[in-house]
XYZ file of C-alpha atoms in Angstrom:
619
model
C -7.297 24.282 -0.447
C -5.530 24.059 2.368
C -1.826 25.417 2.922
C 0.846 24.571 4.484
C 1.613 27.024 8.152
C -0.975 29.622 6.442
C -3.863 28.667 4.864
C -4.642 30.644 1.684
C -7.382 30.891 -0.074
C -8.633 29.155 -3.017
C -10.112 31.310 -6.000
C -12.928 29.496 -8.640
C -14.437 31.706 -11.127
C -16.178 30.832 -14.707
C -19.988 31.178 -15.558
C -21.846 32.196 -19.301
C -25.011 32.755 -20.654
C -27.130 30.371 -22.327
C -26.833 31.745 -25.911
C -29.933 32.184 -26.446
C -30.965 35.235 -28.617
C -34.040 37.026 -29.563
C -36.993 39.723 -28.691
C -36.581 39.067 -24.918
C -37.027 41.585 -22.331
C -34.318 43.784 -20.998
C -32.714 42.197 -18.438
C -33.666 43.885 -14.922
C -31.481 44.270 -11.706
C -28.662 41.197 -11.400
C -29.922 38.773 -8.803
C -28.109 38.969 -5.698
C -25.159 36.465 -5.754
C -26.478 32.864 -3.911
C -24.640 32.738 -0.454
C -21.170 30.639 -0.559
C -21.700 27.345 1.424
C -21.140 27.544 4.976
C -17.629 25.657 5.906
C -17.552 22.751 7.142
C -17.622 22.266 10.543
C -14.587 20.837 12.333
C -15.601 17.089 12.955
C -12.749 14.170 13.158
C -14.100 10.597 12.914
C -12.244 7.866 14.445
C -13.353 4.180 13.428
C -12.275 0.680 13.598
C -13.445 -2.665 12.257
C -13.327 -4.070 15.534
C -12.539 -3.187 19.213
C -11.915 -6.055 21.104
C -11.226 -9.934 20.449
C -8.517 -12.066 21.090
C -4.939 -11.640 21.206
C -3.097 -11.461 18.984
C -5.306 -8.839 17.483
C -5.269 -6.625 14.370
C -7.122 -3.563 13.916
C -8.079 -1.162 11.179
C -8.582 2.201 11.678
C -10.136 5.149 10.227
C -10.431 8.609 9.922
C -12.932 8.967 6.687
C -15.840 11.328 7.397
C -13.523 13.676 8.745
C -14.130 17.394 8.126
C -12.276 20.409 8.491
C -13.408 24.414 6.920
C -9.591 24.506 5.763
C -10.182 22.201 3.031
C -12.530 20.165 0.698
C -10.155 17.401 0.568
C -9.795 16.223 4.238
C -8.480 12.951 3.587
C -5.721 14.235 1.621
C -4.631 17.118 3.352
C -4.702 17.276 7.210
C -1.794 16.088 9.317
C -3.317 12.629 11.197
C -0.432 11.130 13.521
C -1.617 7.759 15.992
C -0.856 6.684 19.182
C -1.945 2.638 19.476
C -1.092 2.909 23.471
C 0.588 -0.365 22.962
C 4.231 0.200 24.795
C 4.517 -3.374 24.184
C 4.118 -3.299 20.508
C 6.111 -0.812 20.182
C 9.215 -2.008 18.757
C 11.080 -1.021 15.294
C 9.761 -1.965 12.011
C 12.908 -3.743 10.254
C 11.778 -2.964 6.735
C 11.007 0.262 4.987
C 12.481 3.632 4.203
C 12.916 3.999 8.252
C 14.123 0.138 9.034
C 15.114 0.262 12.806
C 13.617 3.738 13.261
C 9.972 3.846 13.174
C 8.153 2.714 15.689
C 5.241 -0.250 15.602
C 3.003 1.973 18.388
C 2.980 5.369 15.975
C 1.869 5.576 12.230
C 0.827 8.751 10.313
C -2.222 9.129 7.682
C -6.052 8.797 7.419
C -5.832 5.111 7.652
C -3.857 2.963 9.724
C -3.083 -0.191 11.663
C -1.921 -2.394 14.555
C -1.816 -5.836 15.998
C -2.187 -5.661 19.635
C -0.534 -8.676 21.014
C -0.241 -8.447 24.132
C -3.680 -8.742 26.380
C -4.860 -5.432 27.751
C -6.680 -2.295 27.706
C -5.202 0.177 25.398
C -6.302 3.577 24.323
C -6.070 4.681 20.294
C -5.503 8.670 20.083
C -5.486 10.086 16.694
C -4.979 13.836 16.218
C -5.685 16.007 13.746
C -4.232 18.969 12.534
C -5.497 21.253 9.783
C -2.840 24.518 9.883
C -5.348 25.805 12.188
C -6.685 23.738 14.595
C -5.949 20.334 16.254
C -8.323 17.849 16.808
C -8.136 14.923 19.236
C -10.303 11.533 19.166
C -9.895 8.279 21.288
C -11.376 5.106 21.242
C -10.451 1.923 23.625
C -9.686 -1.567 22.149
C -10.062 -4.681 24.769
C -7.627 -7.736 24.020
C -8.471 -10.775 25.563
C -5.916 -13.051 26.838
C -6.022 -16.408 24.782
C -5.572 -18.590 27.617
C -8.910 -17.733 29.214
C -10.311 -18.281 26.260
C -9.008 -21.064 25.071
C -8.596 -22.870 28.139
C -10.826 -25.599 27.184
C -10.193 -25.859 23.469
C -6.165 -25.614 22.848
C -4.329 -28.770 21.221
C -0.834 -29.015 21.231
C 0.645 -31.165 18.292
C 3.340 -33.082 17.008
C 4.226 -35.089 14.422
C 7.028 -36.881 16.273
C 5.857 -37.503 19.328
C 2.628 -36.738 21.378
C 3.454 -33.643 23.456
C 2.622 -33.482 27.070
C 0.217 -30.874 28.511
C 1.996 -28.201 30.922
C 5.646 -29.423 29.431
C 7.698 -27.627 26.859
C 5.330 -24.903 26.344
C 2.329 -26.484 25.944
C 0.252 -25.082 28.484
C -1.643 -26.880 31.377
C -5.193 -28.530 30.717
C -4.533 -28.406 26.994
C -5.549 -31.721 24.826
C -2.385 -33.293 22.936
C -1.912 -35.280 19.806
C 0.448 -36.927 17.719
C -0.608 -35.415 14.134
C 1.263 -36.834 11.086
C -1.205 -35.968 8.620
C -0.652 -31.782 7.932
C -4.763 -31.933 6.699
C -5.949 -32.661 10.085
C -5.756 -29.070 11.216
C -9.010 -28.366 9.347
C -10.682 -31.425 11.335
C -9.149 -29.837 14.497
C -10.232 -26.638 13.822
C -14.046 -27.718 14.186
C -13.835 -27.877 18.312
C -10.723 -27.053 19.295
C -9.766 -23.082 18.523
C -6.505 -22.210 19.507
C -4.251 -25.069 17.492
C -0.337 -25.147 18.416
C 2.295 -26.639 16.634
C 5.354 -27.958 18.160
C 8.511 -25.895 17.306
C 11.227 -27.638 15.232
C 8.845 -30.431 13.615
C 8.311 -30.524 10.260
C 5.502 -31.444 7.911
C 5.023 -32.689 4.648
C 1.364 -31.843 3.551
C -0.926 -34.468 2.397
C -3.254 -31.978 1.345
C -4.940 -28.860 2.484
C -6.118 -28.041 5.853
C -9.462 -26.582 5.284
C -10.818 -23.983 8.042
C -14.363 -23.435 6.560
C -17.689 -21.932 7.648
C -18.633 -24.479 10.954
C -14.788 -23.438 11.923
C -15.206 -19.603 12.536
C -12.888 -18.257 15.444
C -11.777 -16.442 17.102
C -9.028 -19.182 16.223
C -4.967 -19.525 16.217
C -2.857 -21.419 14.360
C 0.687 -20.697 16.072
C 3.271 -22.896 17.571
C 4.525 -23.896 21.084
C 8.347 -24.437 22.844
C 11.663 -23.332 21.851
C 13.761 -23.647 18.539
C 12.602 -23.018 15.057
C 9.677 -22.318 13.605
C 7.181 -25.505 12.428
C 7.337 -25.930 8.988
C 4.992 -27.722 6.248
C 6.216 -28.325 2.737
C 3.607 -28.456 -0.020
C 4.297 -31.822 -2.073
C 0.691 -31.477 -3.363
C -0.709 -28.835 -5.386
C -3.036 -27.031 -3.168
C -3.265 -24.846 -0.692
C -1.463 -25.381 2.568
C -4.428 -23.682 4.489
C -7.491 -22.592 3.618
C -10.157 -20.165 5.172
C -13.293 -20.406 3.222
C -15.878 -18.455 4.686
C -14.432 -18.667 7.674
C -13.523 -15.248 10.267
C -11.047 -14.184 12.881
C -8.076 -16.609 12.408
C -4.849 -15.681 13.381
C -2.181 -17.615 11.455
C 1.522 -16.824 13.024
C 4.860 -18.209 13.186
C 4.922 -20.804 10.399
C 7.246 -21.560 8.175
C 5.971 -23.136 4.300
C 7.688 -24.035 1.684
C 7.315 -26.760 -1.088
C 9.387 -29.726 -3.041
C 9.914 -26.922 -5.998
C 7.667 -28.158 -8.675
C 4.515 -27.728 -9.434
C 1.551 -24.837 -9.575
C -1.537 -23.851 -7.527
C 0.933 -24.069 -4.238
C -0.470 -21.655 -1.838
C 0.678 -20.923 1.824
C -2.972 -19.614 2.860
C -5.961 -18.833 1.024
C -8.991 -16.525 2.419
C -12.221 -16.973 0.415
C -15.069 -14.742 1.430
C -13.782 -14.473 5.086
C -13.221 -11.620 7.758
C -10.428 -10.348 10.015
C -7.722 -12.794 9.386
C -3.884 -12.312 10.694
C -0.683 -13.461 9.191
C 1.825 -12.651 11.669
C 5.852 -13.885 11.225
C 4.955 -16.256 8.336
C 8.157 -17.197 6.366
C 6.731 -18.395 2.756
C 9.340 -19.010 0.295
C 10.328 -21.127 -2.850
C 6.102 -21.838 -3.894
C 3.969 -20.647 -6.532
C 2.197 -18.121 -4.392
C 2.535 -16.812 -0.986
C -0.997 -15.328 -0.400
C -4.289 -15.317 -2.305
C -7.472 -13.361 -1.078
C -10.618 -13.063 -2.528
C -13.783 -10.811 -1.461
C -12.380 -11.089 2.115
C -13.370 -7.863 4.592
C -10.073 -7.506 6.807
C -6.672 -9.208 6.321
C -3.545 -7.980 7.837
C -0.094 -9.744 6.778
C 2.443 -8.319 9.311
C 6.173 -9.174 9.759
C 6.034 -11.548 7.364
C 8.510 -12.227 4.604
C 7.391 -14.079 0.980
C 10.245 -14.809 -1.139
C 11.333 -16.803 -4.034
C 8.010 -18.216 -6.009
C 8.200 -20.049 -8.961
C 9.311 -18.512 -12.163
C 7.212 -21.391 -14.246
C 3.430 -20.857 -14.068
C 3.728 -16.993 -13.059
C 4.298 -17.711 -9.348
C 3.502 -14.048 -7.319
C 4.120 -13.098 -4.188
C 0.482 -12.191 -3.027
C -2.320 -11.858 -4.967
C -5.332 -10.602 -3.307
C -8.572 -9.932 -5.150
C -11.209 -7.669 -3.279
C -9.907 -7.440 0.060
C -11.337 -4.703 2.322
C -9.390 -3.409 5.293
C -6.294 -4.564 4.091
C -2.723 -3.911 6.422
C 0.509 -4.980 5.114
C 2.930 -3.848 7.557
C 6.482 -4.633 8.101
C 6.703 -7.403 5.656
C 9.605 -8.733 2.835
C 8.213 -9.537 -0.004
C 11.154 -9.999 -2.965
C 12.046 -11.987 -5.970
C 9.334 -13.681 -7.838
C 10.681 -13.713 -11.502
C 7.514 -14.899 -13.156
C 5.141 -12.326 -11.933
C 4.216 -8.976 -9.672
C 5.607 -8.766 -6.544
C 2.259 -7.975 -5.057
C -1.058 -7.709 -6.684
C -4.188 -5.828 -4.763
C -7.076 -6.445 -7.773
C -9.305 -4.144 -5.976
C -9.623 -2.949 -2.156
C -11.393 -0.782 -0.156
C -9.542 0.866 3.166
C -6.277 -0.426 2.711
C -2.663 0.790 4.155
C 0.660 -0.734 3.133
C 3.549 0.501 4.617
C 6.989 0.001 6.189
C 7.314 -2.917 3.790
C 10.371 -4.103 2.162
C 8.973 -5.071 -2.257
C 12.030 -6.089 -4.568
C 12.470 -7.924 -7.374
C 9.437 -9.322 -9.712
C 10.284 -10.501 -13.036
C 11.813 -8.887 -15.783
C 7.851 -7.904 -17.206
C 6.391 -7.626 -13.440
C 5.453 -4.386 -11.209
C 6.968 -4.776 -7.968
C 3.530 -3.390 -6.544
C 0.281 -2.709 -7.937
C -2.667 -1.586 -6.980
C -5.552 -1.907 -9.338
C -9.553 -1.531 -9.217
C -12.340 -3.722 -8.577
C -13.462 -5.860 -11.404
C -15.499 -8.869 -11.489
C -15.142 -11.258 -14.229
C -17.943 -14.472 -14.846
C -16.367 -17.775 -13.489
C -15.370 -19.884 -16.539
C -14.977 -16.578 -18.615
C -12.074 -15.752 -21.111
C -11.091 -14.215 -24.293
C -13.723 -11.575 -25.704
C -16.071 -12.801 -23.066
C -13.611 -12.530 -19.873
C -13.408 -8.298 -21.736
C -16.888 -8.134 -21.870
C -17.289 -8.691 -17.954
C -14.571 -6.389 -16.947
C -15.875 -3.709 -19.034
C -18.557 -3.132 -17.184
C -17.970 -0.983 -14.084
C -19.220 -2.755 -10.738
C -20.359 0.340 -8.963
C -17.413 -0.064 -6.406
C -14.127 1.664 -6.191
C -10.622 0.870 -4.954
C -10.172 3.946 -2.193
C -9.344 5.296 0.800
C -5.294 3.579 0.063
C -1.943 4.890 1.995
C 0.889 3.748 0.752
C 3.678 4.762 2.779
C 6.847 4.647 4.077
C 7.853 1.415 2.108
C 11.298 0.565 -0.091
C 9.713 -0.471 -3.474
C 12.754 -1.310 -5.668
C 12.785 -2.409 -9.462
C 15.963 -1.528 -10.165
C 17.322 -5.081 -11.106
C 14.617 -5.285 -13.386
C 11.128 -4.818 -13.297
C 8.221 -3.385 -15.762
C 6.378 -0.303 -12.990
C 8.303 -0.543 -9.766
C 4.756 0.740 -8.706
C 1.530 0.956 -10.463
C -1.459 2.551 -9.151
C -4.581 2.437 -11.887
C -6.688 -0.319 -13.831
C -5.621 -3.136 -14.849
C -5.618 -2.631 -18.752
C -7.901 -0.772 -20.863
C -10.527 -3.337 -21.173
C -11.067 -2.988 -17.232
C -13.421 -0.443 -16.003
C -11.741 -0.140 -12.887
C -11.974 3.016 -10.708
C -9.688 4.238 -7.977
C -9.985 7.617 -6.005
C -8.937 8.654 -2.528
C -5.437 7.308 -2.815
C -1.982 8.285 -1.242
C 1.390 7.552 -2.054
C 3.879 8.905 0.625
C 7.583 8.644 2.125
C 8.725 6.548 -0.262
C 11.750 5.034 -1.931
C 10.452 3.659 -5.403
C 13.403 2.532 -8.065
C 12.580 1.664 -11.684
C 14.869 0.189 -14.239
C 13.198 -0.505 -17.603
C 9.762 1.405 -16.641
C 8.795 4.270 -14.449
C 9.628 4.370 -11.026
C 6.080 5.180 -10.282
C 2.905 5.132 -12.726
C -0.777 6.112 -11.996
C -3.903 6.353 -13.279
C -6.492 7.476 -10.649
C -9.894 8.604 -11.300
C -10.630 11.219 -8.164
C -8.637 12.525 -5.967
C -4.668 11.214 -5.935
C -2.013 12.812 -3.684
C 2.091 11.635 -3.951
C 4.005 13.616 -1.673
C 7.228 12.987 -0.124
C 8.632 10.292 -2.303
C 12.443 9.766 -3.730
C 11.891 8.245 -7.278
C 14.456 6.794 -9.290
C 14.623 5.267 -12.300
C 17.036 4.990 -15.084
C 14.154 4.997 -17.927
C 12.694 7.951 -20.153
C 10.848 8.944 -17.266
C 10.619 8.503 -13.616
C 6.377 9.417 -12.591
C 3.720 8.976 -15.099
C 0.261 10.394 -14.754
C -1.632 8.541 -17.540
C -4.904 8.968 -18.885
C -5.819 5.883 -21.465
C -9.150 4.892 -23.031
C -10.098 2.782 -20.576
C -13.898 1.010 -21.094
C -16.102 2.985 -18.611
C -13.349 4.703 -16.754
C -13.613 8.390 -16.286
C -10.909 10.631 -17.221
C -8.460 11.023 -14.141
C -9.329 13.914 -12.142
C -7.270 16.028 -9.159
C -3.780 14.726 -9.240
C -1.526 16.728 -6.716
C 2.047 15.787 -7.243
C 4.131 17.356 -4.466
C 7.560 17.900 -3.116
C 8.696 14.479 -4.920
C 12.582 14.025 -5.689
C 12.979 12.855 -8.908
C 16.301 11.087 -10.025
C 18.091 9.192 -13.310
C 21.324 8.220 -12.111
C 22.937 7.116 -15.711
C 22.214 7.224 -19.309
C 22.604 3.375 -19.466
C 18.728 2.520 -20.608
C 18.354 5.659 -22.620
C 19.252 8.924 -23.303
C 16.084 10.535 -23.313
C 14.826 12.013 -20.186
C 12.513 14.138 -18.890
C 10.879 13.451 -15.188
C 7.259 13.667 -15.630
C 5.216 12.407 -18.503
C 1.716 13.107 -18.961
C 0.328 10.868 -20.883
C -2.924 10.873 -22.796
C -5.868 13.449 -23.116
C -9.024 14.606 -20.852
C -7.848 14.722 -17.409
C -7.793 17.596 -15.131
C -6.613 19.556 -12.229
C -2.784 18.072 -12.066
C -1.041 20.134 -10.217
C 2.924 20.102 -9.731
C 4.625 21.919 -6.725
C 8.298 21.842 -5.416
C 8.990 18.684 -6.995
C 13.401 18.599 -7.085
C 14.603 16.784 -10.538
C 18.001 15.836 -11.954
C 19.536 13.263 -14.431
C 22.286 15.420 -16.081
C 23.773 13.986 -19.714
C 20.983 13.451 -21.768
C 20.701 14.261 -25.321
C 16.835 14.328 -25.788
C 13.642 14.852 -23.309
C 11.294 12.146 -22.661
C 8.747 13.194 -26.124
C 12.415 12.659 -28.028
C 12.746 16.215 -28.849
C 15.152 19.190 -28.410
C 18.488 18.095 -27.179
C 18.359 17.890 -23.323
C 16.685 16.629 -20.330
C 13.461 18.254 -19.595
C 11.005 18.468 -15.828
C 8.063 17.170 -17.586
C 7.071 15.936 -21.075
C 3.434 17.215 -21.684
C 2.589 14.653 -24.480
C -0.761 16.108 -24.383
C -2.540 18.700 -22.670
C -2.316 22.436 -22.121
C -0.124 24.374 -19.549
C -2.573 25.875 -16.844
C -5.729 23.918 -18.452
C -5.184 20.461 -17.931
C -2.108 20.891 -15.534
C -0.742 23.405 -13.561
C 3.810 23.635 -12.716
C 4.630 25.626 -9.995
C 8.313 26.198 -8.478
C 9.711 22.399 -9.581
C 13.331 22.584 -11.015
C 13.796 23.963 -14.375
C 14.913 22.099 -17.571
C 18.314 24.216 -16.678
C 18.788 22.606 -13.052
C 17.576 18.980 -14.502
C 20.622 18.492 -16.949
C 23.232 20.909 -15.254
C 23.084 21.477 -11.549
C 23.592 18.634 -9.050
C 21.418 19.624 -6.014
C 22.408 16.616 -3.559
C 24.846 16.715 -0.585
C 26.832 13.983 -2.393
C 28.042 13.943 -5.887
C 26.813 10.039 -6.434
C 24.125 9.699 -4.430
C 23.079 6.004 -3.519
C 21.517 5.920 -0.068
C 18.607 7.722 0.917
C 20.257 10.015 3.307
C 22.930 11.230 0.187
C 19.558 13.118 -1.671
C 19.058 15.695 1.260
C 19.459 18.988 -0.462
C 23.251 20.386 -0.367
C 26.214 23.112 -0.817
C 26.646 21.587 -4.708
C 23.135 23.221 -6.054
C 21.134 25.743 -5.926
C 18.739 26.373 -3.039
C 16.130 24.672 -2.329
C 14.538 25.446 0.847
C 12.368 28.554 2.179
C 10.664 30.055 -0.772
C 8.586 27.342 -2.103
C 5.114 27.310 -2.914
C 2.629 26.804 -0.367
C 1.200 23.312 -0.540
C -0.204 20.548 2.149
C 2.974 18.972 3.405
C 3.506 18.978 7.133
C 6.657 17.520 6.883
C 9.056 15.572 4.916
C 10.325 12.690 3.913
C 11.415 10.908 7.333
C 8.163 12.629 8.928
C 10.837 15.796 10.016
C 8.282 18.685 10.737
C 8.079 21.738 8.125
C 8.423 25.040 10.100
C 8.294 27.176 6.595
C 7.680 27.065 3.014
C 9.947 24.207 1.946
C 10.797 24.415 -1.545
C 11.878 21.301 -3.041
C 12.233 18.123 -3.284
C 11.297 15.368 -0.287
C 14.030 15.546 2.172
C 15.020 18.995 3.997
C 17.856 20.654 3.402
């Protein structure tokens, strides 16, 4: 495994006979001992879903396939950091744990994304670092400029008065029309590819404007002039647009809302479509913001969702199957009748720099679940049936990062990472859950349930429940047991005694799982009477409902019980912003002796330059 500024080395041992007994011959000389595997060579992979097309133009990158001889799990555990080349793009992200700091032409992981929007060559650099060597890969991405071509498909519209070509920002040559009827977008979108909508009008939508097969793009939906942003309210229960089968849309500054009744109220739909963009979309007071289904590529970007209906379980985006999914830099708060957002399954997927608050009192702010597929028409015994049977695919290769994922109003999991419910055999691997602030009120802060391979790092975790991060292993219908679960340098916090008294940080929950492993995690949530398991009369770091210590998990330099219940370790006595849990003068050290682990920096991406010992922000 590799280590952080050395890397140590990993030691495996067990073996047996085959207890067989008997009149067999003496054994002769031991064999030789079989070679150990040559390491891997150094390679770093660089890929994207696409490398040119029209602006604006979204991206998906990738560094899977990468290999390093420091470690088995490269994915995991090398340092990636991105250059997009875009100095245009390279404003501030205005939600996240680094609002107004982090920067739209950098991002950090094995997976990441970008909308180019400006035209232009530009030159993706990813780099690699393993605690002994860096690695360097580029690629170029080509983004056309939509007036050449579009020049001799663009409509401008109105639904007030026809616009005039090369006036108010609708550009030279274009066609014009005067479009009352919202559904004639989908008629449009058969010959004319670049559709623009006339700032400040507003539509009320006779029903859905379907972009279909015969309409695949490149295509853009976007408006034209000065003033606010068109808007269409839903007075009919549908969708307000629809991709169905169609590819390469761009969808972007729109606003949609509805009359406030109703269900089945969508502001866009993408049914078994490819590389679609929602950029600056303001969706508010509908039943949901976005639905996908078995669509490869979707990025929603700068976009805020807010306010869905509490009747009829309104959610903020619910996306089934989606592939190459980016949500980046996007609001997405208060839906009391459901999740915040829902990702049934993916494959490639990065969320991060996003803003999730506020889901109903029973609702996780953010889940992320496995891929299940379920009969049409099927319910009850028969709808279990279906999802009981593993597909053969996997939700994997996930970063989430750098996001502010608050349930602290009230929520069930502020975030949930694992199948849907025990009659799902969903399965998850390759997953990573950094630079995070996650707050829980009447659940954990964070849950999981990963088959292979999960890695939470870096995260501040609050919650005023029994117990802030869960690692659970249930009986799941053709799920394996969860497997490799490194838990490192998280800080772990319960402000009050409010919910309950009972407290302890971690729970492990449930039997058969293996290789969890706990390092320089910081935890404290001082005055309670009982651990999480309800025994003993304090606060505890972790409430091993089942298992065995150094079989089926492994604690290494994380606070003790002591320092949970007694010893305030933050620069402030209260703290409530994120800055106020750095490490400070009122506890005990934290910083310089901890155990080795592969964390290259902390929490606001500050670089390591020694053993830090706990928590997720330096001291």
């Amino acid at each position: 495994m590799l280590m952080l500024a050395l890397v140590l080395g990993a030691c495996g041992g067990g073996g047996g006979g085959d207890g067989s007994t008997g009149n067999a011959p003496a054994p002769g000389p031991a064999p030789a001992p079989a070679p150990a595997p040559a390491p891997a060579a150094n390679t770093l992979v660089l890929a994207a879903n696409r490398v040119s097309g029209v602006a604006p133009l979204s991206v998906f990158f990738s560094t899977v396939g990468t290999t390093s001889p420091a470690t088995s799990l490269p994915f995991h555990e090398l340092k990636y950091t991105w250059s997009f080349g875009d100095a245009a793009g390279g404003a501030k992200w205005a939600y996240g744990v680094r609002a107004g700091v982090a920067s739209k032409n950098a991002a950090s992981g094995p997976v990441a994304a970008h909308v180019f929007e400006t035209p232009g060559t530009y030159t993706v650099q990813v780099t690699s670092y393993d605690g002994v060597a860096t690695m360097v890969k580029t690629l170029v991405v080509t983004v056309t400029d939509p007036q050449l071509v579009f020049a001799s498909n663009t409509v401008c519209v109105s639904n007030t008065a026809a616009p005039v070509a090369g006036v108010g920002g609708c550009p030279a040559g274009a066609a014009v029309e005067l479009m009352p009827n919202w559904s004639r977008i989908g008629t449009l979108a058969a010959t004319k590819k670049r559709i623009l909508l006339k700032r400040g009008d507003a539509w009320s939508m006779d029903a859905t404007a379907n972009i279909g097969l015969a309409h695949t793009g490149p295509g853009v939906l976007a408006a034209f002039g000065t003033g606010a942003a068109p808007r269409v309210s839903m007075d009919v229960n549908a969708a307000a647009i629809a991709f169905n089968e169609a590819s390469d849309w761009r969808v972007m500054d729109l606003e949609v809302t509805s009359n406030g009744v109703g269900n089945a109220k969508v502001a866009v739909t993408s049914n078994k479509g490819a590389n679609h963009l929602l950029l600056r979309l303001n969706v508010h007071d509908i039943h949901f913001g976005v639905s996908g289904l078995d669509t490869d590529g979707l990025a929603i970007v700068d976009s805020t969702i807010e306010r869905t209906f509490l009747a009829n379980n309104g959610i903020g985006a619910y996306l089934d199957r989606v592939d190459h999914l980016a949500i980046l830099g996007s609001k997405n708060r208060d839906n009391p009748g459901n999740h915040g957002l829902r990702v049934q399954g993916t494959a490639n997927a990065v969320i991060s720099h996003n803003q999730f608050d506020t889901p109903s009192a029973t609702g996780d702010v953010l889940t992320v679940r496995g891929k299940t597929f379920i009969s049409a028409g099927a319910s009850g015994a028969q709808a279990n049936q279906d999802a009981a049977t593993w597909t053969g695919t996997w939700t994997e290769n996930v970063v989430v990062s750098d996001n502010v994922i608050d349930g602290s109003m009230d929520s069930g999991y502020a975030l949930w990472i694992g199948p849907q419910s025990i009659y799902h055999a969903e399965r998850l691997r390759n997953i990573i859950v950094e630079r995070n602030l996650v707050k829980g009120k009447q659940l954990y802060a964070a849950a999981f349930q990963v088959a292979e391979n999960l890695t939470v790092r870096n995260n501040l975790l609050i919650s005023k429940y029994t117990y802030v991060l869960g690692l659970i292993s249930n009986s799941n219908v053709g799920s394996p047991k969860p497997s490799s679960s490194y838990i490192y340098n998280n800080t772990l916090y319960k402000p009050d005694v409010s919910i309950t008294t009972a407290f302890s940080a971690v729970s492990i929950l449930g039997t058969g799982y293996t290789g969890v492993v706990l390092k320089n995690n910081l935890a404290y949530g001082p005055g309670n009477a009982r651990d999480g398991a309800t025994n003993g009369n304090a606060a505890t770091f972790i409430a091993p409902q089942n298992g065995v210590l150094g079989v089926n998990y492994t604690l290494l330099n994380n606070s003790t019980n002591a320092q949970v219940n007694a010893v305030n370790p933050f620069a402030t006595g209260a703290p409530v912003n994120v800055t106020d849990f750095a490490p400070g003068a009122l506890g005990y050290a934290v910083s310089g002796t901890g155990a080795a682990v592969p964390v290259w920096d902390d929490m606001f991406e500050t670089p390591l330059t020694t053993l830090h010992s706990l928590g997720a922000i330096l001291q």
